[in-house]
Amino acid sequence: MKKNKKIYLNKLVNIHKLIFTLTLVIVFNSVQAQEVWTLKQCIDTAQVHNKNLKINRNNIDISQQRKKEAQANLIPKITANADYKYFFELPTQLMPMNALNPQAPEGQFRDIQFGVPHNINANVQLVMPLYNPQIYGAIENTKVANELAELQYQKTEEQVLFDITTLYYNAQILKHQLEFIDGNIENTHKLLTTIQLLKEQLLAKGTDVSKIQLQAEQLTTQRENVFSKYTQVLNALKLNMGISLEQTLTVETEINQTNLTDNSTRNSLDLKLINTQNTLLHNELKTLNRSRFLPSLNLIASYGTTGFGYDKTPNEFLDFYPIGFAGVQLSYPLFNGTITLRKINQKKLEINNNELQAKMINDKTEMEIDNAIHQREVAQSTIMNTENQINLAQTIYEQTILQQKQGTASLTDVLLADNALREAQQNYLNAVIDFLKADLEFKKLTGAITSIKN
């Protein structure tokens, strides 16, 4: 009676485990039943909604506005000015006494206060630069800065493509891993049913059943962890796409492995950015040299009125007199305390650092491209080998199960064959990950990553 009760409890526990596993499978299948997004759809959505790309598009607009701002310095500037002054002490001038009295000795002066207490001035002034080396230099610099902003956008776009593609591939790998685990769980439950029947017939030990139950629980736990990672990767993918986390999506099952190509192009945006920065630094150095030796010439004009008022009776008055002029103003720097010279020396050092960075990036890119090509070739070869290993391990597992049913193979042989199958599956997934990672890195280094969105 106790033995039958124990068998009943074991079956009940196994039924509960089977129900839990089936629930996980149903949940995963419901995820699979969600809308399937292709990699291109994810990339197209990110190009519209990704916040980093929006920020960089705004930065391009900002750089264009700065360029227009620099060009606007060539437009005439018109200002209106007005002021009122009340002199409670009139300005004092010294007048030679012989100016009014020729007989007065030279070198003697008389203090005289000129003017009236109330002074009003109002005018409109116009200033237009005819030539200013700093303004023209700033215009050239903003053009290069605009190119930098566009290159930075391209770099951000490449990074977004890289991140989304990496996450998409990770989701596909985890999806395949879940499929492998589901197949292993199914095989384990079949084996568990067989061992339980053999135990009831006294042809197997209770420890044999416990071993299979332990393996089933381990697979169930592994599936929970993998499914949790799969969900996290999908959430990260949604975040990079710029869509709501509540949006339901799943990825395609088939992993597209591109053929190996000999791409000799070196289209590193990092190198382009460094070279464009070098152009900007040379323009800034040229502007400093011009401002050091070339004058500035402005057209100036002014028209207004000047008012004089007196408030003492009986001679009160307030009279206005027009005033206007036009001319040119020349400004030439003679000495500014060697400030410009120090700036020139700084700029030369910055250019030297920039050129060193360009060489470092070029050498690093060549090394990384060579490593990516080698890793990609090794990974592709490993994929082919592990695919054959999976087929062979599957055949061995099925034959071992058959032999175990016939009594010519032990449970240990079955478990070893099962472990070999799972190891082959994991090696295959690792090889696919290595290939996709190396292929993405190669495309990024050669500037071909944008081909993914096409």
Tab-separated table of C-alpha atoms in Angstrom, residues 39-452:
chain	number	residue	atom	x	y	z
A	39	LEU	CA	15.764	43.102	-38.983
A	40	LYS	CA	15.052	45.691	-41.668
A	41	GLN	CA	11.759	46.655	-39.993
A	42	CYS	CA	13.555	47.133	-36.677
A	43	ILE	CA	16.215	49.299	-38.323
A	44	ASP	CA	13.662	51.377	-40.260
A	45	THR	CA	11.694	51.978	-37.058
A	46	ALA	CA	14.848	53.003	-35.182
A	47	GLN	CA	15.810	55.518	-37.866
A	48	VAL	CA	12.516	57.291	-37.215
A	49	HIS	CA	12.120	56.928	-33.453
A	50	ASN	CA	15.605	56.404	-31.975
A	51	LYS	CA	16.303	59.318	-29.626
A	52	ASN	CA	20.061	59.415	-30.235
A	53	LEU	CA	19.438	59.854	-33.948
A	54	LYS	CA	16.901	62.604	-33.223
A	55	ILE	CA	19.471	64.400	-31.042
A	56	ASN	CA	22.088	64.209	-33.794
A	57	ARG	CA	19.602	65.450	-36.402
A	58	ASN	CA	18.970	68.420	-34.111
A	59	ASN	CA	22.735	68.935	-33.831
A	60	ILE	CA	22.945	69.135	-37.633
A	61	ASP	CA	20.213	71.786	-37.610
A	62	ILE	CA	22.079	73.640	-34.857
A	63	SER	CA	25.305	73.639	-36.891
A	64	GLN	CA	23.420	74.960	-39.918
A	65	GLN	CA	21.968	77.766	-37.808
A	66	ARG	CA	25.466	78.602	-36.547
A	67	LYS	CA	26.666	78.781	-40.135
A	68	LYS	CA	23.860	81.209	-40.962
A	69	GLU	CA	24.695	83.166	-37.816
A	70	ALA	CA	28.316	83.528	-38.963
A	71	GLN	CA	27.193	84.640	-42.432
A	72	ALA	CA	24.799	87.143	-40.858
A	73	ASN	CA	27.809	89.052	-39.493
A	74	LEU	CA	28.346	90.334	-43.047
A	75	ILE	CA	24.898	91.959	-43.063
A	76	PRO	CA	24.800	95.647	-42.049
A	77	LYS	CA	23.913	96.264	-38.406
A	78	ILE	CA	21.583	99.166	-37.602
A	79	THR	CA	21.150	100.437	-34.068
A	80	ALA	CA	19.089	103.238	-32.589
A	81	ASN	CA	20.627	105.131	-29.686
A	82	ALA	CA	19.292	107.818	-27.390
A	83	ASP	CA	20.551	109.412	-24.214
A	84	TYR	CA	19.721	112.320	-21.929
A	85	LYS	CA	22.242	114.063	-19.669
A	86	TYR	CA	21.661	116.711	-17.038
A	87	PHE	CA	24.842	118.536	-16.043
A	88	PHE	CA	24.588	119.937	-12.542
A	89	GLU	CA	28.221	120.956	-13.117
A	90	LEU	CA	28.971	122.012	-16.682
A	91	PRO	CA	32.213	120.838	-18.316
A	92	THR	CA	35.106	123.228	-17.801
A	93	GLN	CA	37.627	124.165	-20.458
A	94	LEU	CA	40.754	126.299	-20.223
A	95	MET	CA	40.916	129.067	-22.832
A	96	PRO	CA	44.101	131.075	-23.527
A	97	MET	CA	43.577	134.632	-22.322
A	98	ASN	CA	45.121	136.061	-25.498
A	99	ALA	CA	42.358	134.417	-27.543
A	100	LEU	CA	40.042	137.255	-26.494
A	101	ASN	CA	42.681	139.799	-25.605
A	102	PRO	CA	45.650	139.808	-28.003
A	103	GLN	CA	47.629	141.933	-25.554
A	104	ALA	CA	47.400	139.260	-22.844
A	105	PRO	CA	50.631	137.319	-22.281
A	106	GLU	CA	50.957	133.776	-23.586
A	107	GLY	CA	50.756	130.889	-21.184
A	108	GLN	CA	47.893	132.321	-19.173
A	109	PHE	CA	44.486	130.664	-19.263
A	110	ARG	CA	41.024	131.316	-18.007
A	111	ASP	CA	38.612	128.579	-16.946
A	112	ILE	CA	35.310	128.721	-18.793
A	113	GLN	CA	32.245	126.477	-18.489
A	114	PHE	CA	30.680	125.666	-21.818
A	115	GLY	CA	27.294	124.221	-22.661
A	116	VAL	CA	23.857	124.003	-21.122
A	117	PRO	CA	22.638	121.639	-18.372
A	118	HIS	CA	20.206	119.670	-20.542
A	119	ASN	CA	21.671	117.507	-23.354
A	120	ILE	CA	19.669	115.087	-25.511
A	121	ASN	CA	21.168	112.852	-28.211
A	122	ALA	CA	19.341	110.494	-30.567
A	123	ASN	CA	20.741	108.809	-33.657
A	124	VAL	CA	20.625	105.775	-35.897
A	125	GLN	CA	23.964	104.078	-36.607
A	126	LEU	CA	24.909	101.697	-39.399
A	127	VAL	CA	27.977	99.452	-39.333
A	128	MET	CA	28.813	97.131	-42.226
A	129	PRO	CA	32.005	95.055	-42.372
A	130	LEU	CA	33.760	95.430	-45.716
A	131	TYR	CA	36.541	93.040	-44.762
A	132	ASN	CA	37.056	91.223	-41.493
A	133	PRO	CA	39.377	88.173	-41.379
A	134	GLN	CA	37.746	86.820	-38.231
A	135	ILE	CA	34.259	86.844	-39.758
A	136	TYR	CA	35.360	85.094	-42.952
A	137	GLY	CA	37.341	82.598	-40.903
A	138	ALA	CA	34.303	81.892	-38.715
A	139	ILE	CA	32.183	81.244	-41.826
A	140	GLU	CA	34.719	78.706	-43.102
A	141	ASN	CA	34.878	77.072	-39.680
A	142	THR	CA	31.103	76.683	-39.444
A	143	LYS	CA	31.071	74.959	-42.842
A	144	VAL	CA	33.551	72.385	-41.565
A	145	ALA	CA	31.656	72.134	-38.263
A	146	ASN	CA	28.523	71.311	-40.255
A	147	GLU	CA	30.425	68.493	-41.974
A	148	LEU	CA	31.504	67.261	-38.536
A	149	ALA	CA	27.885	67.220	-37.341
A	150	GLU	CA	26.825	65.206	-40.379
A	151	LEU	CA	29.693	62.736	-39.864
A	152	GLN	CA	28.740	62.429	-36.195
A	153	TYR	CA	25.178	61.631	-37.267
A	154	GLN	CA	26.491	58.925	-39.609
A	155	LYS	CA	28.625	57.522	-36.784
A	156	THR	CA	25.631	57.471	-34.431
A	157	GLU	CA	23.536	55.851	-37.164
A	158	GLU	CA	26.189	53.167	-37.626
A	159	GLN	CA	26.262	52.556	-33.877
A	160	VAL	CA	22.469	52.281	-33.743
A	161	LEU	CA	22.547	49.820	-36.658
A	162	PHE	CA	25.290	47.866	-34.893
A	163	ASP	CA	23.415	47.786	-31.562
A	164	ILE	CA	20.068	46.819	-33.076
A	165	THR	CA	21.596	44.141	-35.291
A	166	THR	CA	23.537	42.733	-32.329
A	167	LEU	CA	20.406	42.636	-30.168
A	168	TYR	CA	18.393	41.116	-33.005
A	169	TYR	CA	20.987	38.372	-33.522
A	170	ASN	CA	21.133	37.766	-29.753
A	171	ALA	CA	17.355	37.331	-29.697
A	172	GLN	CA	17.577	34.871	-32.583
A	173	ILE	CA	20.320	32.899	-30.819
A	174	LEU	CA	18.302	32.742	-27.596
A	175	LYS	CA	15.256	31.691	-29.588
A	176	HIS	CA	17.227	28.816	-31.103
A	177	GLN	CA	18.554	27.936	-27.666
A	178	LEU	CA	14.995	27.742	-26.361
A	179	GLU	CA	14.082	25.436	-29.227
A	180	PHE	CA	17.048	23.187	-28.408
A	181	ILE	CA	16.072	23.164	-24.718
A	182	ASP	CA	12.447	22.354	-25.592
A	183	GLY	CA	13.643	19.406	-27.658
A	184	ASN	CA	15.892	18.267	-24.806
A	185	ILE	CA	13.035	18.598	-22.316
A	186	GLU	CA	10.808	16.524	-24.560
A	187	ASN	CA	13.491	13.838	-24.882
A	188	THR	CA	14.064	13.879	-21.121
A	189	HIS	CA	10.350	13.394	-20.352
A	190	LYS	CA	10.176	10.525	-22.822
A	191	LEU	CA	13.201	8.962	-21.137
A	192	LEU	CA	11.679	9.606	-17.700
A	193	THR	CA	8.474	7.808	-18.707
A	194	THR	CA	10.504	4.851	-19.994
A	195	ILE	CA	12.650	4.630	-16.831
A	196	GLN	CA	9.583	4.848	-14.598
A	197	LEU	CA	7.980	1.942	-16.465
A	198	LEU	CA	11.211	-0.047	-16.147
A	199	LYS	CA	11.306	0.734	-12.426
A	200	GLU	CA	7.767	-0.504	-11.994
A	201	GLN	CA	8.901	-3.700	-13.696
A	202	LEU	CA	11.904	-3.816	-11.334
A	203	LEU	CA	14.262	-3.370	-14.315
A	204	ALA	CA	15.566	0.010	-13.183
A	205	LYS	CA	16.613	1.579	-9.894
A	206	GLY	CA	14.995	4.436	-8.059
A	207	THR	CA	18.228	6.408	-8.423
A	208	ASP	CA	17.865	6.112	-12.191
A	209	VAL	CA	14.497	7.835	-12.004
A	210	SER	CA	15.960	10.520	-9.715
A	211	LYS	CA	18.787	11.206	-12.174
A	212	ILE	CA	16.350	11.790	-14.995
A	213	GLN	CA	14.100	13.915	-12.757
A	214	LEU	CA	17.129	16.019	-11.758
A	215	GLN	CA	18.048	16.512	-15.409
A	216	ALA	CA	14.462	17.527	-16.219
A	217	GLU	CA	14.468	20.080	-13.398
A	218	GLN	CA	17.840	21.445	-14.521
A	219	LEU	CA	16.554	21.835	-18.074
A	220	THR	CA	13.423	23.576	-16.798
A	221	THR	CA	15.534	26.004	-14.745
A	222	GLN	CA	17.831	26.587	-17.722
A	223	ARG	CA	14.816	27.313	-19.892
A	224	GLU	CA	13.484	29.848	-17.383
A	225	ASN	CA	16.845	31.662	-17.369
A	226	VAL	CA	17.155	31.643	-21.158
A	227	PHE	CA	13.573	32.840	-21.572
A	228	SER	CA	14.248	35.659	-19.098
A	229	LYS	CA	17.335	36.694	-21.115
A	230	TYR	CA	15.262	36.512	-24.305
A	231	THR	CA	12.684	38.896	-22.804
A	232	GLN	CA	15.402	41.284	-21.624
A	233	VAL	CA	17.023	41.335	-25.073
A	234	LEU	CA	13.658	42.087	-26.703
A	235	ASN	CA	13.123	44.973	-24.253
A	236	ALA	CA	16.585	46.348	-25.062
A	237	LEU	CA	15.745	46.026	-28.761
A	238	LYS	CA	12.508	47.985	-28.254
A	239	LEU	CA	14.395	50.671	-26.329
A	240	ASN	CA	16.925	51.113	-29.137
A	241	MET	CA	14.129	51.156	-31.696
A	242	GLY	CA	12.441	53.939	-29.734
A	243	ILE	CA	9.128	52.124	-29.287
A	244	SER	CA	7.105	51.358	-26.175
A	245	LEU	CA	8.070	48.354	-24.049
A	246	GLU	CA	4.428	47.295	-24.187
A	247	GLN	CA	4.756	46.778	-27.943
A	248	THR	CA	4.659	43.053	-28.718
A	249	LEU	CA	7.245	41.711	-31.127
A	250	THR	CA	9.374	38.696	-31.826
A	251	VAL	CA	12.247	38.049	-34.192
A	252	GLU	CA	12.600	35.785	-37.182
A	253	THR	CA	13.831	32.271	-36.488
A	254	GLU	CA	16.101	31.958	-39.488
A	255	ILE	CA	19.545	33.479	-39.033
A	256	ASN	CA	20.943	34.894	-42.268
A	257	GLN	CA	24.678	34.309	-42.498
A	258	THR	CA	26.220	36.446	-45.206
A	259	ASN	CA	28.854	34.983	-47.483
A	260	LEU	CA	32.457	35.937	-46.911
A	261	THR	CA	33.554	38.779	-49.177
A	262	ASP	CA	36.917	40.427	-49.684
A	263	ASN	CA	36.140	44.042	-48.893
A	264	SER	CA	39.288	46.098	-49.207
A	265	THR	CA	37.464	49.364	-48.524
A	266	ARG	CA	38.603	51.357	-45.502
A	267	ASN	CA	35.714	53.664	-44.729
A	268	SER	CA	36.154	54.268	-41.025
A	269	LEU	CA	34.024	57.164	-39.856
A	270	ASP	CA	36.386	57.639	-36.925
A	271	LEU	CA	39.163	58.391	-39.401
A	272	LYS	CA	36.884	60.706	-41.392
A	273	LEU	CA	35.991	62.573	-38.209
A	274	ILE	CA	39.665	62.993	-37.305
A	275	ASN	CA	40.501	64.251	-40.810
A	276	THR	CA	37.600	66.719	-40.748
A	277	GLN	CA	38.713	67.936	-37.324
A	278	ASN	CA	42.166	68.403	-38.834
A	279	THR	CA	40.652	70.596	-41.547
A	280	LEU	CA	38.844	72.626	-38.884
A	281	LEU	CA	42.043	73.091	-36.879
A	282	HIS	CA	43.944	74.280	-39.975
A	283	ASN	CA	41.131	76.742	-40.752
A	284	GLU	CA	41.270	78.085	-37.201
A	285	LEU	CA	45.055	78.444	-37.491
A	286	LYS	CA	44.648	80.294	-40.794
A	287	THR	CA	42.089	82.630	-39.196
A	288	LEU	CA	44.459	83.406	-36.313
A	289	ASN	CA	47.273	84.233	-38.727
A	290	ARG	CA	44.992	86.496	-40.761
A	291	SER	CA	43.712	88.341	-37.708
A	292	ARG	CA	47.316	88.844	-36.636
A	293	PHE	CA	48.495	90.538	-39.821
A	294	LEU	CA	45.421	91.734	-41.742
A	295	PRO	CA	43.301	94.796	-40.890
A	296	SER	CA	39.552	95.031	-40.513
A	297	LEU	CA	37.613	97.528	-42.596
A	298	ASN	CA	34.080	98.679	-41.745
A	299	LEU	CA	31.630	101.058	-43.339
A	300	ILE	CA	30.081	103.295	-40.682
A	301	ALA	CA	27.291	105.852	-40.881
A	302	SER	CA	25.196	107.751	-38.397
A	303	TYR	CA	22.336	110.202	-38.523
A	304	GLY	CA	20.576	111.793	-35.612
A	305	THR	CA	19.929	114.932	-33.636
A	306	THR	CA	21.422	116.703	-30.645
A	307	GLY	CA	19.316	118.724	-28.278
A	308	PHE	CA	20.405	121.490	-25.898
A	309	GLY	CA	18.153	122.844	-23.205
A	310	TYR	CA	18.213	125.606	-20.613
A	311	ASP	CA	15.642	125.900	-17.815
A	312	LYS	CA	16.424	129.199	-16.101
A	313	THR	CA	13.907	131.955	-16.526
A	314	PRO	CA	13.481	134.065	-18.508
A	315	ASN	CA	15.701	132.364	-21.115
A	316	GLU	CA	14.280	128.844	-21.210
A	317	PHE	CA	14.835	126.967	-24.462
A	318	LEU	CA	15.182	123.465	-25.924
A	319	ASP	CA	16.731	123.426	-29.391
A	320	PHE	CA	17.618	120.423	-31.603
A	321	TYR	CA	20.322	120.303	-34.246
A	322	PRO	CA	20.781	117.530	-36.822
A	323	ILE	CA	24.016	115.588	-37.066
A	324	GLY	CA	25.048	112.939	-39.587
A	325	PHE	CA	28.153	111.383	-41.070
A	326	ALA	CA	29.360	108.443	-43.166
A	327	GLY	CA	32.807	106.954	-43.526
A	328	VAL	CA	35.045	103.943	-43.228
A	329	GLN	CA	36.880	102.630	-40.205
A	330	LEU	CA	40.188	100.781	-40.469
A	331	SER	CA	41.450	98.716	-37.570
A	332	TYR	CA	44.907	97.127	-37.570
A	333	PRO	CA	46.275	95.101	-34.648
A	334	LEU	CA	49.691	96.351	-33.574
A	335	PHE	CA	50.255	94.464	-30.321
A	336	ASN	CA	47.860	92.500	-28.109
A	337	GLY	CA	50.235	91.127	-25.532
A	338	THR	CA	51.239	88.016	-27.603
A	339	ILE	CA	47.773	86.516	-26.993
A	340	THR	CA	47.293	85.632	-30.669
A	341	LEU	CA	50.788	84.123	-30.829
A	342	ARG	CA	50.010	81.862	-27.863
A	343	LYS	CA	46.775	80.764	-29.515
A	344	ILE	CA	48.683	79.945	-32.708
A	345	ASN	CA	51.170	77.809	-30.786
A	346	GLN	CA	48.312	75.978	-29.064
A	347	LYS	CA	46.598	75.325	-32.382
A	348	LYS	CA	49.795	73.882	-33.879
A	349	LEU	CA	50.073	71.442	-30.974
A	350	GLU	CA	46.415	70.458	-31.404
A	351	ILE	CA	47.064	69.765	-35.098
A	352	ASN	CA	50.047	67.588	-34.185
A	353	ASN	CA	47.919	65.596	-31.716
A	354	ASN	CA	45.209	65.253	-34.335
A	355	GLU	CA	47.636	63.820	-36.882
A	356	LEU	CA	48.952	61.333	-34.297
A	357	GLN	CA	45.390	60.250	-33.517
A	358	ALA	CA	44.733	59.709	-37.216
A	359	LYS	CA	47.745	57.400	-37.470
A	360	MET	CA	46.698	55.509	-34.338
A	361	ILE	CA	43.149	55.020	-35.619
A	362	ASN	CA	44.397	53.876	-39.033
A	363	ASP	CA	46.737	51.294	-37.494
A	364	LYS	CA	44.087	50.105	-35.059
A	365	THR	CA	41.486	49.778	-37.823
A	366	GLU	CA	43.829	47.680	-39.970
A	367	MET	CA	44.518	45.372	-37.033
A	368	GLU	CA	40.829	45.017	-36.117
A	369	ILE	CA	39.855	44.323	-39.732
A	370	ASP	CA	42.487	41.596	-39.988
A	371	ASN	CA	41.293	40.051	-36.698
A	372	ALA	CA	37.644	40.208	-37.773
A	373	ILE	CA	38.386	38.485	-41.095
A	374	HIS	CA	40.316	35.714	-39.357
A	375	GLN	CA	37.661	35.254	-36.660
A	376	ARG	CA	34.892	35.201	-39.244
A	377	GLU	CA	36.604	32.503	-41.320
A	378	VAL	CA	37.255	30.352	-38.240
A	379	ALA	CA	33.677	30.792	-37.011
A	380	GLN	CA	32.181	29.829	-40.367
A	381	SER	CA	34.289	26.696	-40.467
A	382	THR	CA	33.272	25.901	-36.877
A	383	ILE	CA	29.580	26.338	-37.761
A	384	MET	CA	29.844	23.712	-40.489
A	385	ASN	CA	31.642	21.328	-38.137
A	386	THR	CA	29.215	21.782	-35.252
A	387	GLU	CA	26.209	21.291	-37.537
A	388	ASN	CA	27.637	17.884	-38.447
A	389	GLN	CA	28.377	17.233	-34.779
A	390	ILE	CA	24.751	17.977	-33.846
A	391	ASN	CA	23.464	15.539	-36.474
A	392	LEU	CA	25.930	12.899	-35.320
A	393	ALA	CA	25.137	13.469	-31.620
A	394	GLN	CA	21.403	13.257	-32.368
A	395	THR	CA	21.908	9.954	-34.175
A	396	ILE	CA	24.029	8.584	-31.321
A	397	TYR	CA	21.423	9.682	-28.767
A	398	GLU	CA	18.574	7.984	-30.652
A	399	GLN	CA	20.600	4.795	-31.094
A	400	THR	CA	21.561	4.800	-27.405
A	401	ILE	CA	17.907	5.211	-26.396
A	402	LEU	CA	17.008	2.250	-28.611
A	403	GLN	CA	19.852	0.176	-27.146
A	404	GLN	CA	18.761	1.154	-23.641
A	405	LYS	CA	15.254	-0.097	-24.339
A	406	GLN	CA	16.780	-3.351	-25.604
A	407	GLY	CA	18.915	-3.623	-22.491
A	408	THR	CA	22.257	-3.309	-24.291
A	409	ALA	CA	23.018	0.220	-23.030
A	410	SER	CA	22.957	1.642	-19.525
A	411	LEU	CA	21.322	4.823	-18.300
A	412	THR	CA	24.778	6.331	-17.951
A	413	ASP	CA	25.315	5.807	-21.683
A	414	VAL	CA	22.039	7.602	-22.367
A	415	LEU	CA	22.967	10.545	-20.143
A	416	LEU	CA	26.392	10.801	-21.761
A	417	ALA	CA	24.804	10.815	-25.218
A	418	ASP	CA	22.327	13.488	-24.071
A	419	ASN	CA	25.130	15.647	-22.672
A	420	ALA	CA	27.089	15.244	-25.914
A	421	LEU	CA	24.035	16.414	-27.893
A	422	ARG	CA	23.556	19.454	-25.688
A	423	GLU	CA	27.254	20.311	-25.849
A	424	ALA	CA	27.169	20.112	-29.656
A	425	GLN	CA	24.118	22.393	-29.698
A	426	GLN	CA	25.835	24.945	-27.449
A	427	ASN	CA	29.022	24.809	-29.521
A	428	TYR	CA	26.957	25.488	-32.626
A	429	LEU	CA	25.292	28.516	-31.030
A	430	ASN	CA	28.664	29.820	-29.818
A	431	ALA	CA	30.098	29.493	-33.314
A	432	VAL	CA	27.131	31.361	-34.804
A	433	ILE	CA	27.558	34.116	-32.213
A	434	ASP	CA	31.271	34.421	-33.026
A	435	PHE	CA	30.545	34.594	-36.752
A	436	LEU	CA	27.812	37.211	-36.451
A	437	LYS	CA	29.910	39.293	-34.071
A	438	ALA	CA	32.965	39.188	-36.348
A	439	ASP	CA	30.863	39.878	-39.441
A	440	LEU	CA	29.216	42.900	-37.835
A	441	GLU	CA	32.566	44.231	-36.644
A	442	PHE	CA	34.021	43.764	-40.133
A	443	LYS	CA	31.124	45.641	-41.744
A	444	LYS	CA	31.411	48.436	-39.211
A	445	LEU	CA	35.159	48.827	-39.772
A	446	THR	CA	34.819	48.852	-43.569
A	447	GLY	CA	31.786	51.174	-43.621
A	448	ALA	CA	29.528	48.458	-45.047
A	449	ILE	CA	27.226	48.214	-42.030
A	450	THR	CA	24.741	50.598	-43.634
A	451	SER	CA	24.076	47.891	-46.244
A	452	ILE	CA	22.106	46.040	-43.537
